Coordinates of C-alpha atoms in Angstrom, one line a residue:
M252 CA 110.4 85.1 -48.6
R253 CA 107.2 83.1 -47.8
N254 CA 108.5 82.5 -44.3
L255 CA 109.3 86.2 -43.9
L256 CA 105.8 87.1 -44.9
D257 CA 104.3 84.5 -42.6
R258 CA 106.4 85.8 -39.7
F259 CA 105.2 89.4 -40.1
R260 CA 101.6 88.7 -41.1
G261 CA 99.3 89.8 -38.3
A262 CA 101.7 92.2 -36.8
G263 CA 99.5 95.1 -38.1
G264 CA 97.1 96.0 -40.8
T265 CA 93.8 94.4 -41.6
S266 CA 93.3 90.7 -41.1
G267 CA 91.9 90.0 -44.6
S268 CA 94.9 91.3 -46.6
S269 CA 96.9 88.8 -48.6
G270 CA 100.5 88.0 -47.9
A271 CA 101.8 89.3 -51.3
G272 CA 99.6 92.5 -51.0
T273 CA 100.8 93.2 -47.5
F274 CA 104.5 92.8 -48.5
R275 CA 104.0 95.1 -51.4
A276 CA 102.6 97.8 -49.1
D277 CA 105.4 97.3 -46.6
F278 CA 108.0 97.4 -49.3
T279 CA 106.7 100.7 -50.7
A280 CA 106.4 102.2 -47.2
S281 CA 109.9 101.1 -46.3
L282 CA 111.3 103.1 -49.2
V283 CA 109.4 106.2 -48.2
V284 CA 110.6 105.9 -44.6
F285 CA 114.2 105.3 -45.8
L286 CA 114.1 108.6 -47.9
V287 CA 112.8 110.5 -44.8
A288 CA 115.3 108.9 -42.5
V289 CA 118.5 109.6 -44.5
P290 CA 118.6 113.4 -44.0
L291 CA 117.3 113.2 -40.5
C292 CA 119.9 110.6 -39.4
V293 CA 122.8 112.6 -40.9
G294 CA 121.4 115.9 -39.6
V295 CA 121.0 114.8 -36.0
A296 CA 124.5 113.3 -36.0
V297 CA 126.1 116.5 -37.3
A298 CA 124.1 118.6 -34.8
S299 CA 125.2 116.3 -32.0
G300 CA 128.9 116.8 -32.8
V301 CA 129.6 113.3 -33.9
P302 CA 130.5 111.8 -37.4
A303 CA 127.5 111.7 -39.7
E304 CA 127.9 107.9 -40.1
L305 CA 126.9 107.4 -36.4
G306 CA 123.5 108.7 -37.2
L307 CA 123.1 106.2 -40.0
I308 CA 124.3 103.4 -37.7
T309 CA 121.6 104.3 -35.1
G310 CA 119.0 104.3 -37.9
I311 CA 120.2 100.9 -39.1
V312 CA 119.9 99.4 -35.6
G313 CA 116.5 101.0 -35.2
G314 CA 115.4 99.1 -38.2
L315 CA 117.2 95.8 -38.0
V316 CA 117.1 95.3 -34.2
T317 CA 114.3 97.4 -32.6
G318 CA 112.2 97.1 -35.7
F319 CA 112.2 93.3 -35.5
L320 CA 111.2 93.1 -31.9
P321 CA 107.6 93.2 -30.6
G322 CA 106.0 96.2 -29.0
S323 CA 104.6 98.7 -31.6
S324 CA 104.1 97.3 -35.0
L325 CA 104.4 100.4 -37.1
Q326 CA 106.5 102.8 -35.0
V327 CA 110.0 103.6 -36.5
S328 CA 113.1 104.2 -34.4
G329 CA 116.3 106.1 -35.0
P330 CA 118.3 109.1 -33.9
A331 CA 116.0 111.9 -32.8
A332 CA 116.2 115.7 -32.7
G333 CA 114.8 115.4 -29.1
L334 CA 118.1 114.1 -27.8
T335 CA 120.4 116.3 -29.9
V336 CA 121.0 118.9 -27.3
L337 CA 121.7 116.3 -24.5
V338 CA 124.0 114.3 -26.8
Y339 CA 125.9 117.4 -27.8
E340 CA 126.4 118.4 -24.2
A341 CA 127.6 114.9 -23.3
V342 CA 130.1 114.8 -26.2
E343 CA 131.4 118.2 -25.3
Q344 CA 132.0 117.2 -21.7
Y345 CA 133.0 113.5 -21.9
G346 CA 134.1 113.0 -25.5
V347 CA 132.7 110.9 -28.4
A348 CA 134.4 107.7 -27.0
A349 CA 132.3 107.9 -23.8
L350 CA 129.0 108.2 -25.7
G351 CA 128.8 104.5 -26.2
V352 CA 128.9 103.8 -22.4
L353 CA 126.2 106.3 -21.8
V354 CA 123.9 104.8 -24.5
L355 CA 124.7 101.2 -23.4
I356 CA 123.8 101.8 -19.8
S357 CA 120.6 103.7 -20.8
G358 CA 119.6 100.8 -23.0
L359 CA 120.2 98.3 -20.1
L360 CA 118.1 100.5 -17.8
Q361 CA 115.3 100.5 -20.4
L362 CA 115.4 96.7 -20.7
A363 CA 115.2 96.4 -16.9
M364 CA 112.3 98.9 -16.7
G365 CA 110.4 97.0 -19.4
A366 CA 111.0 93.7 -17.7
L367 CA 109.7 95.1 -14.4
G368 CA 106.5 96.3 -16.2
L369 CA 107.3 100.1 -15.8
G370 CA 106.6 100.9 -19.4
R371 CA 102.9 101.7 -18.9
W372 CA 103.8 104.0 -16.0
F373 CA 105.4 106.5 -18.4
R374 CA 101.9 107.3 -19.6
A375 CA 101.4 108.8 -16.1
I376 CA 104.0 111.5 -16.8
S377 CA 102.4 114.9 -17.1
V378 CA 101.8 115.8 -20.8
A379 CA 102.7 119.4 -19.9
V380 CA 106.1 118.3 -18.8
V381 CA 106.7 116.3 -22.0
Q382 CA 105.5 119.2 -24.1
G383 CA 107.7 121.5 -22.1
M384 CA 110.7 119.2 -22.5
L385 CA 110.2 119.0 -26.3
A386 CA 109.7 122.8 -26.5
G387 CA 112.9 123.4 -24.5
I388 CA 114.8 121.0 -26.8
G389 CA 113.3 122.8 -29.8
L390 CA 114.4 126.2 -28.6
V391 CA 117.9 125.2 -27.8
L392 CA 118.1 123.2 -31.1
I393 CA 117.0 126.2 -33.1
A394 CA 119.3 128.5 -31.3
G395 CA 122.3 126.2 -31.9
Q396 CA 121.5 125.5 -35.6
L397 CA 121.3 129.2 -36.4
Y398 CA 125.1 129.2 -36.0
A399 CA 125.4 126.1 -38.2
L400 CA 123.4 127.9 -40.9
A401 CA 126.2 130.4 -41.0
D402 CA 129.0 127.7 -40.8
T403 CA 129.9 129.0 -37.4
K404 CA 130.5 127.1 -34.1
A405 CA 127.8 127.6 -31.6
P406 CA 128.4 128.6 -27.9
S407 CA 128.1 125.7 -25.4
S408 CA 125.2 126.8 -23.2
G409 CA 121.6 127.5 -24.2
L410 CA 121.6 131.0 -22.8
D411 CA 124.8 131.9 -24.6
K412 CA 123.3 130.6 -27.9
I413 CA 120.4 132.9 -27.5
F414 CA 122.2 136.0 -26.2
N415 CA 124.9 135.8 -28.9
I416 CA 122.4 135.8 -31.8
P417 CA 122.7 139.6 -32.3
G418 CA 126.4 139.2 -32.7
L419 CA 125.9 136.3 -35.1
I420 CA 123.7 138.5 -37.2
G421 CA 126.4 141.2 -37.4
D422 CA 129.0 138.6 -38.3
V423 CA 126.8 137.1 -41.1
A424 CA 126.0 140.6 -42.5
G425 CA 129.8 141.2 -42.9
S426 CA 130.7 137.9 -44.6
A427 CA 129.7 137.0 -48.1
D428 CA 130.4 133.3 -47.5
A429 CA 128.3 133.3 -44.4
L430 CA 125.4 134.9 -46.3
K431 CA 125.6 132.2 -49.0
A432 CA 125.5 129.5 -46.3
V433 CA 122.5 131.2 -44.6
A434 CA 120.7 131.5 -48.0
V435 CA 121.1 127.7 -48.6
G436 CA 119.8 127.0 -45.1
V437 CA 116.9 129.3 -45.4
G438 CA 116.1 127.9 -48.8
T439 CA 116.0 124.5 -47.3
I440 CA 113.5 125.6 -44.7
A441 CA 111.4 127.2 -47.4
V442 CA 111.3 123.9 -49.3
L443 CA 110.3 122.0 -46.1
V444 CA 107.4 124.4 -45.5
L445 CA 106.2 124.6 -49.1
W446 CA 106.8 121.1 -50.5
P447 CA 103.9 119.4 -48.7
R448 CA 101.5 121.7 -50.5
F449 CA 102.5 120.1 -53.8
R450 CA 100.6 116.9 -53.0
Q451 CA 101.7 114.9 -56.1
G452 CA 105.4 115.7 -55.5
A453 CA 105.1 115.0 -51.8
K454 CA 103.8 111.5 -52.6
V455 CA 106.8 110.8 -54.8
L456 CA 109.5 112.5 -52.7
P457 CA 109.4 113.3 -49.0
A458 CA 109.9 116.9 -48.0
P459 CA 113.2 116.4 -46.1
L460 CA 114.8 114.5 -49.0
A461 CA 113.5 117.0 -51.6
A462 CA 114.9 120.0 -49.5
V463 CA 118.3 118.4 -49.0
A464 CA 118.5 117.2 -52.7
L465 CA 117.7 120.7 -54.1
A466 CA 120.0 122.5 -51.7
T467 CA 122.8 120.1 -52.5
A468 CA 122.3 120.5 -56.2
V469 CA 122.3 124.3 -56.0
T470 CA 125.5 124.2 -53.9
A471 CA 127.2 121.9 -56.4
I472 CA 126.0 123.8 -59.5
F473 CA 127.2 127.2 -58.3
D474 CA 130.2 125.7 -56.4
L475 CA 129.3 127.7 -53.3
P476 CA 132.2 128.0 -50.7
I477 CA 130.3 126.5 -47.8
A478 CA 131.0 123.6 -45.4
R479 CA 130.1 120.1 -46.4
V480 CA 129.5 117.0 -44.3
E481 CA 132.7 115.2 -43.4
V482 CA 132.8 111.5 -44.3
K483 CA 134.9 108.8 -42.6
G484 CA 133.3 105.6 -43.7
L485 CA 130.9 103.4 -41.8
L486 CA 133.5 101.1 -40.2
D487 CA 135.9 103.9 -39.3
A488 CA 133.1 105.7 -37.5
I489 CA 132.3 102.8 -35.1
Q490 CA 134.0 103.3 -31.8
P491 CA 133.1 100.6 -29.2
P492 CA 133.6 101.8 -25.6
G493 CA 136.7 100.6 -23.8
G494 CA 137.5 100.0 -20.1
S495 CA 138.6 103.6 -19.5
E496 CA 135.2 104.9 -20.7
F497 CA 133.4 102.6 -18.2
Q498 CA 135.5 104.2 -15.4
A499 CA 133.7 107.5 -16.1
L500 CA 130.5 106.0 -14.6
A501 CA 131.9 106.7 -11.2
E502 CA 131.3 110.5 -11.8
V503 CA 128.0 112.0 -10.5
G504 CA 127.6 114.0 -13.7
V505 CA 127.7 110.9 -15.9
I506 CA 125.0 109.2 -13.8
G507 CA 122.8 112.2 -14.3
T508 CA 123.4 112.2 -18.0
V509 CA 122.5 108.4 -18.2
L510 CA 119.3 109.0 -16.3
A511 CA 118.4 111.9 -18.6
F512 CA 119.0 109.7 -21.7
T513 CA 116.9 107.0 -20.2
L514 CA 114.0 109.2 -19.1
I515 CA 113.8 111.3 -22.2
A516 CA 114.3 108.5 -24.7
S517 CA 111.7 106.3 -22.9
A518 CA 109.1 109.1 -22.5
E519 CA 109.5 110.3 -26.1
S520 CA 109.3 106.7 -27.5
L521 CA 106.2 105.8 -25.5
F522 CA 104.4 109.0 -26.1
S523 CA 105.2 108.6 -29.8
A524 CA 103.7 105.1 -29.6
A525 CA 100.5 106.4 -28.2
A526 CA 100.3 109.0 -31.1
V527 CA 101.0 106.3 -33.7
D528 CA 98.3 104.1 -32.3
R529 CA 95.8 106.8 -33.1
L530 CA 96.8 106.8 -36.7
H531 CA 96.0 103.2 -37.6
D532 CA 93.5 100.4 -36.8
G533 CA 96.1 97.6 -36.2
P534 CA 97.2 96.1 -32.9
R535 CA 97.8 98.5 -30.1
T536 CA 101.3 99.0 -28.5
D537 CA 102.5 96.8 -25.7
Y538 CA 104.3 99.5 -23.7
D539 CA 106.5 97.2 -21.7
K540 CA 107.6 95.3 -24.8
E541 CA 108.2 98.5 -26.7
L542 CA 110.3 99.8 -23.9
M543 CA 112.4 96.6 -24.0
A544 CA 112.7 96.9 -27.7
Q545 CA 114.0 100.4 -27.4
G546 CA 116.4 99.2 -24.7
A547 CA 117.7 96.4 -26.8
G548 CA 118.3 98.9 -29.7
N549 CA 120.1 101.4 -27.4
A550 CA 122.2 98.7 -25.9
V551 CA 123.4 97.7 -29.4
C552 CA 124.0 101.3 -30.3
G553 CA 126.0 101.7 -27.2
V554 CA 128.2 98.7 -28.1
L555 CA 128.8 100.3 -31.5
G556 CA 129.5 103.7 -30.0
A557 CA 126.6 105.3 -31.9
L558 CA 123.9 107.8 -31.1
P559 CA 121.0 107.0 -28.7
M560 CA 117.7 106.1 -30.4
T561 CA 114.1 106.9 -29.7
A562 CA 110.9 106.2 -31.6
V563 CA 110.4 109.1 -34.0
I564 CA 107.0 110.5 -34.8
V565 CA 108.1 112.0 -38.2
R566 CA 109.3 108.6 -39.5
S567 CA 106.5 106.7 -37.8
S568 CA 103.7 108.8 -39.3
A569 CA 105.4 108.6 -42.7
N570 CA 105.4 104.8 -42.3
V571 CA 101.7 104.7 -41.5
Y572 CA 100.6 107.2 -44.2
A573 CA 102.7 105.3 -46.8
G574 CA 100.4 102.3 -46.2
A575 CA 102.6 100.0 -44.0
K576 CA 100.8 97.0 -42.7
T577 CA 103.3 95.2 -40.6
K578 CA 106.7 95.7 -38.9
A579 CA 108.4 94.4 -42.1
S580 CA 108.4 98.0 -43.4
R581 CA 110.6 99.3 -40.6
V582 CA 112.9 96.3 -40.8
L583 CA 113.3 96.9 -44.6
H584 CA 114.0 100.6 -44.0
G585 CA 117.0 99.5 -41.9
V586 CA 118.2 97.3 -44.7
W587 CA 118.0 100.3 -47.2
L588 CA 120.0 102.5 -44.7
L589 CA 122.6 99.8 -44.5
V590 CA 122.9 99.4 -48.2
F591 CA 123.2 103.2 -48.6
A592 CA 125.8 103.5 -45.9
V593 CA 128.0 100.7 -47.3
L594 CA 127.6 101.4 -51.1
F595 CA 127.3 105.2 -51.2
P596 CA 129.1 106.7 -48.3
S597 CA 130.7 109.4 -50.5
A598 CA 127.2 110.7 -51.2
L599 CA 127.2 112.3 -47.7
G600 CA 130.2 114.4 -48.5
I601 CA 128.4 116.6 -51.0
I602 CA 125.6 117.6 -48.5
P603 CA 126.0 121.2 -47.2
V604 CA 126.1 121.5 -43.4
A605 CA 123.8 124.5 -43.7
T606 CA 121.2 122.4 -45.4
L607 CA 121.1 119.9 -42.5
A608 CA 121.0 122.9 -40.1
G609 CA 117.9 124.1 -42.0
V610 CA 116.3 120.6 -41.6
L611 CA 116.9 120.7 -37.8
V612 CA 115.7 124.3 -37.4
Y613 CA 112.4 123.2 -39.0
S614 CA 112.4 120.0 -36.8
G615 CA 113.1 122.1 -33.7
W616 CA 110.2 124.4 -34.6
K617 CA 107.9 121.4 -34.9
L618 CA 108.8 120.4 -31.4
I619 CA 107.3 123.6 -30.0
P620 CA 103.6 123.3 -29.4
T621 CA 102.7 126.7 -30.8
K622 CA 99.1 125.7 -31.6
D623 CA 98.4 124.1 -28.3
L624 CA 99.8 126.8 -25.9
V625 CA 97.0 129.4 -26.2
P626 CA 94.1 126.9 -25.8
L627 CA 96.0 125.2 -22.9
W628 CA 96.4 128.6 -21.2
K629 CA 92.7 129.3 -21.5
S630 CA 91.5 125.9 -20.3
H631 CA 94.3 124.7 -18.0
R632 CA 96.5 127.6 -17.0
G633 CA 98.5 125.6 -14.4
E634 CA 99.5 123.0 -17.1
A635 CA 100.5 125.9 -19.4
I636 CA 102.7 127.3 -16.7
I637 CA 104.4 124.0 -16.1
L638 CA 105.0 123.7 -19.9
I639 CA 106.6 127.2 -20.1
V640 CA 108.7 126.8 -16.9
T641 CA 110.0 123.4 -18.0
A642 CA 111.0 124.8 -21.4
G643 CA 112.6 127.8 -19.9
A644 CA 114.5 125.8 -17.3
I645 CA 116.0 123.6 -20.0
V646 CA 117.2 126.7 -21.9
I647 CA 118.6 128.3 -18.7
T648 CA 120.1 125.2 -17.1
N649 CA 120.3 121.9 -19.0
M650 CA 118.1 119.0 -20.2
F651 CA 118.2 116.9 -17.0
E652 CA 117.7 119.7 -14.5
G653 CA 115.0 121.3 -16.6
V654 CA 113.0 118.0 -16.8
I655 CA 113.4 117.5 -13.0
I656 CA 112.1 121.0 -12.3
G657 CA 109.1 120.3 -14.6
L658 CA 108.3 117.0 -12.9
L659 CA 108.5 118.6 -9.4
M660 CA 106.2 121.4 -10.5
A661 CA 103.7 118.8 -11.9
V662 CA 103.8 116.9 -8.6
A663 CA 103.4 120.0 -6.5
K664 CA 100.4 121.2 -8.7
T665 CA 98.7 117.8 -8.4
A666 CA 99.2 117.7 -4.7
W667 CA 97.8 121.3 -4.4
E668 CA 94.8 120.5 -6.5
T669 CA 93.9 117.2 -4.8
S670 CA 94.3 118.5 -1.2
H671 CA 90.9 120.2 -1.0
V672 CA 89.4 120.4 2.5
H673 CA 86.0 121.6 3.7
V674 CA 85.2 122.5 7.2
E675 CA 81.6 122.0 8.4
V676 CA 80.5 123.5 11.7
S677 CA 77.3 122.6 13.5
G678 CA 76.1 124.0 16.9
R679 CA 76.4 127.7 16.0
E680 CA 72.6 128.0 16.3
D681 CA 73.0 127.5 20.1
E682 CA 74.8 130.8 20.5
G683 CA 73.2 133.9 21.8
V684 CA 72.6 137.0 19.7
D685 CA 75.8 138.6 20.8
G686 CA 77.7 135.4 20.2
A687 CA 78.3 134.7 23.8
G688 CA 77.5 131.3 25.2
S689 CA 74.1 131.2 26.9
G690 CA 72.1 128.1 27.9
S691 CA 72.8 125.3 25.4
G692 CA 75.4 127.6 23.8
D693 CA 77.9 126.1 26.3
K694 CA 77.8 122.8 24.4
P695 CA 80.8 122.0 22.2
L696 CA 80.9 123.0 18.5
Y697 CA 80.9 120.0 16.3
V698 CA 83.5 120.5 13.5
R699 CA 83.7 118.0 10.7
V700 CA 86.6 118.1 8.2
R701 CA 86.1 116.5 4.8
G702 CA 88.4 116.0 1.8
N703 CA 92.2 115.6 1.6
A704 CA 94.2 117.3 4.4
T705 CA 97.8 117.8 3.5
F706 CA 100.5 120.2 4.7
L707 CA 99.8 122.4 1.6
R708 CA 96.3 123.2 2.9
L709 CA 97.2 123.4 6.6
P710 CA 97.5 127.2 6.8
K711 CA 94.0 127.6 5.2
L712 CA 92.6 124.9 7.5
L713 CA 94.0 126.5 10.7
D714 CA 92.8 129.9 9.6
E715 CA 89.2 128.6 9.4
L716 CA 89.5 126.9 12.8
E717 CA 90.9 130.0 14.4
G718 CA 87.8 131.9 13.2
L719 CA 85.6 129.7 15.5
P720 CA 84.2 131.2 18.7
R721 CA 86.9 131.3 21.3
E722 CA 84.5 130.6 24.2
R723 CA 83.1 127.3 22.8
E724 CA 84.9 124.0 23.1
V725 CA 85.4 122.1 19.8
E726 CA 84.7 118.5 19.0
L727 CA 86.8 117.7 15.9
D728 CA 85.7 114.9 13.6
L729 CA 88.3 113.7 11.0
T730 CA 86.4 110.6 9.8
G731 CA 85.3 112.5 6.6
L732 CA 88.9 112.9 5.4
R733 CA 89.9 110.6 2.6
H734 CA 93.5 111.3 3.4
V735 CA 95.3 113.2 6.2
D736 CA 99.1 113.4 6.4
H737 CA 101.1 113.3 9.6
A738 CA 101.7 117.1 9.6
C739 CA 98.0 117.9 9.4
E740 CA 97.0 115.2 11.9
M741 CA 99.4 116.4 14.5
A742 CA 98.6 120.1 13.9
L743 CA 94.8 119.6 14.2
A744 CA 95.2 117.5 17.3
T745 CA 97.4 120.1 18.9
W746 CA 95.1 123.0 18.0
T747 CA 92.0 121.2 19.3
E748 CA 93.7 120.3 22.6
R749 CA 95.0 123.9 23.0
H750 CA 91.7 125.5 22.1
N751 CA 89.7 123.4 24.5
A752 CA 92.2 123.9 27.3
V753 CA 91.9 127.7 26.9
V754 CA 88.1 127.5 26.9
K755 CA 88.1 125.5 30.1
R756 CA 90.6 127.8 31.7
D757 CA 88.6 130.9 30.8
A758 CA 85.4 129.3 32.1
A759 CA 87.1 128.4 35.4
L760 CA 88.3 132.0 35.8
E761 CA 84.8 133.4 35.2
E762 CA 83.4 131.1 37.9
R763 CA 85.9 132.5 40.4
I764 CA 85.1 136.1 39.7
P765 CA 82.2 137.3 41.9
A766 CA 79.2 138.7 40.1

């Protein structure tokens, strides 16, 4: 035990704390994180269309593998609601057996990106795109879990989930069993919302566990005829990928899904790390090492055929607020998950599916930046539009295409905003009153272009140049440009050459015409 304390000492917390005191804080925090993680691990697995045990396996790997590696000292990893929609789509299309291959390759890509030092570059991704991604996930997650609240299978696409809600309401109203399931789910959401207000109770029992425990107790006491979680056992749920599953990597759609897993899991983990760093005074996150830690965890999850993992802000913030000092807390939380999954697997079989759906509806709502949208619209309308379009694209198309659309919009917006050009003209004072050249007015106009000239601003730039006097030659100076792309450079050179040629031609014609 002393060696364990020495190994973790200094990974976080204050430098003056004693080893025993640090371990006590980490031990207590690990129990809190474990209680938060159990319902979330199970709920994410059920919503993803895979056995509940696979969610616990991912949580265990997040603690025992990722939790032990360097990167972020207090961040906790496990299955996340942010990947639920993408995992569900992948399982529907390729099957549960292929999930391990997708997660394994994603983990290897994360390891490679971390080794190449690309982790820090994820901080350059537009925050609006990430918020839009999470908002889109939240909307699709809520829409899908509304069907689970009523013990009904959800449609496959995001739009179908939304458009079929009126029909779902009608079906629920006509079924007593569906009404009971919805009542359990809505009650779960109510507990999640109200429980944190009871500060003493919230300190003893986390809101997700309290909500699931109360709903499970009510369901058992009244023997409600609603669906429960199906239990197979930890070892039976593990499905390592075989050779036939690896052959699926030749499909274009599979590659897109792998890239989506990698991008979203990496971005969510590293943005979570930045948020967790703001919650404590310990060592800051090494983004490249954290990306490699996430990759190692996902590679192990892929070998076991489990769900992909990300760092999860709900569990991470609970870890910090519970007083964790080092990464020992997140490793121990993985130990408790393993003990629970091995010794008490049957405990999962009494949990109502509607209860887990309620937890995920609440989690999906938390993914939508409802408080940030109005201020963002007032201060940075372009960013707000990117957020809304990204979320809408995810709902209308799918996760990968929606994120790509958001990224392209962010790049286009940045290019537009940075391509400002200013045209300065000198020599106009040499013109006569009527604008015709007279005397020194025959001298060329000196036109200086400053800023960044890209093809996006080319129409505006040419309009300004076309407004110059047609009887005066132009001397164009581009030395004030910080950047000029090839399209602009060629267009400006062509315009100047054509303009001056026309001026010389007209001047020659005037000389030939007798007065």
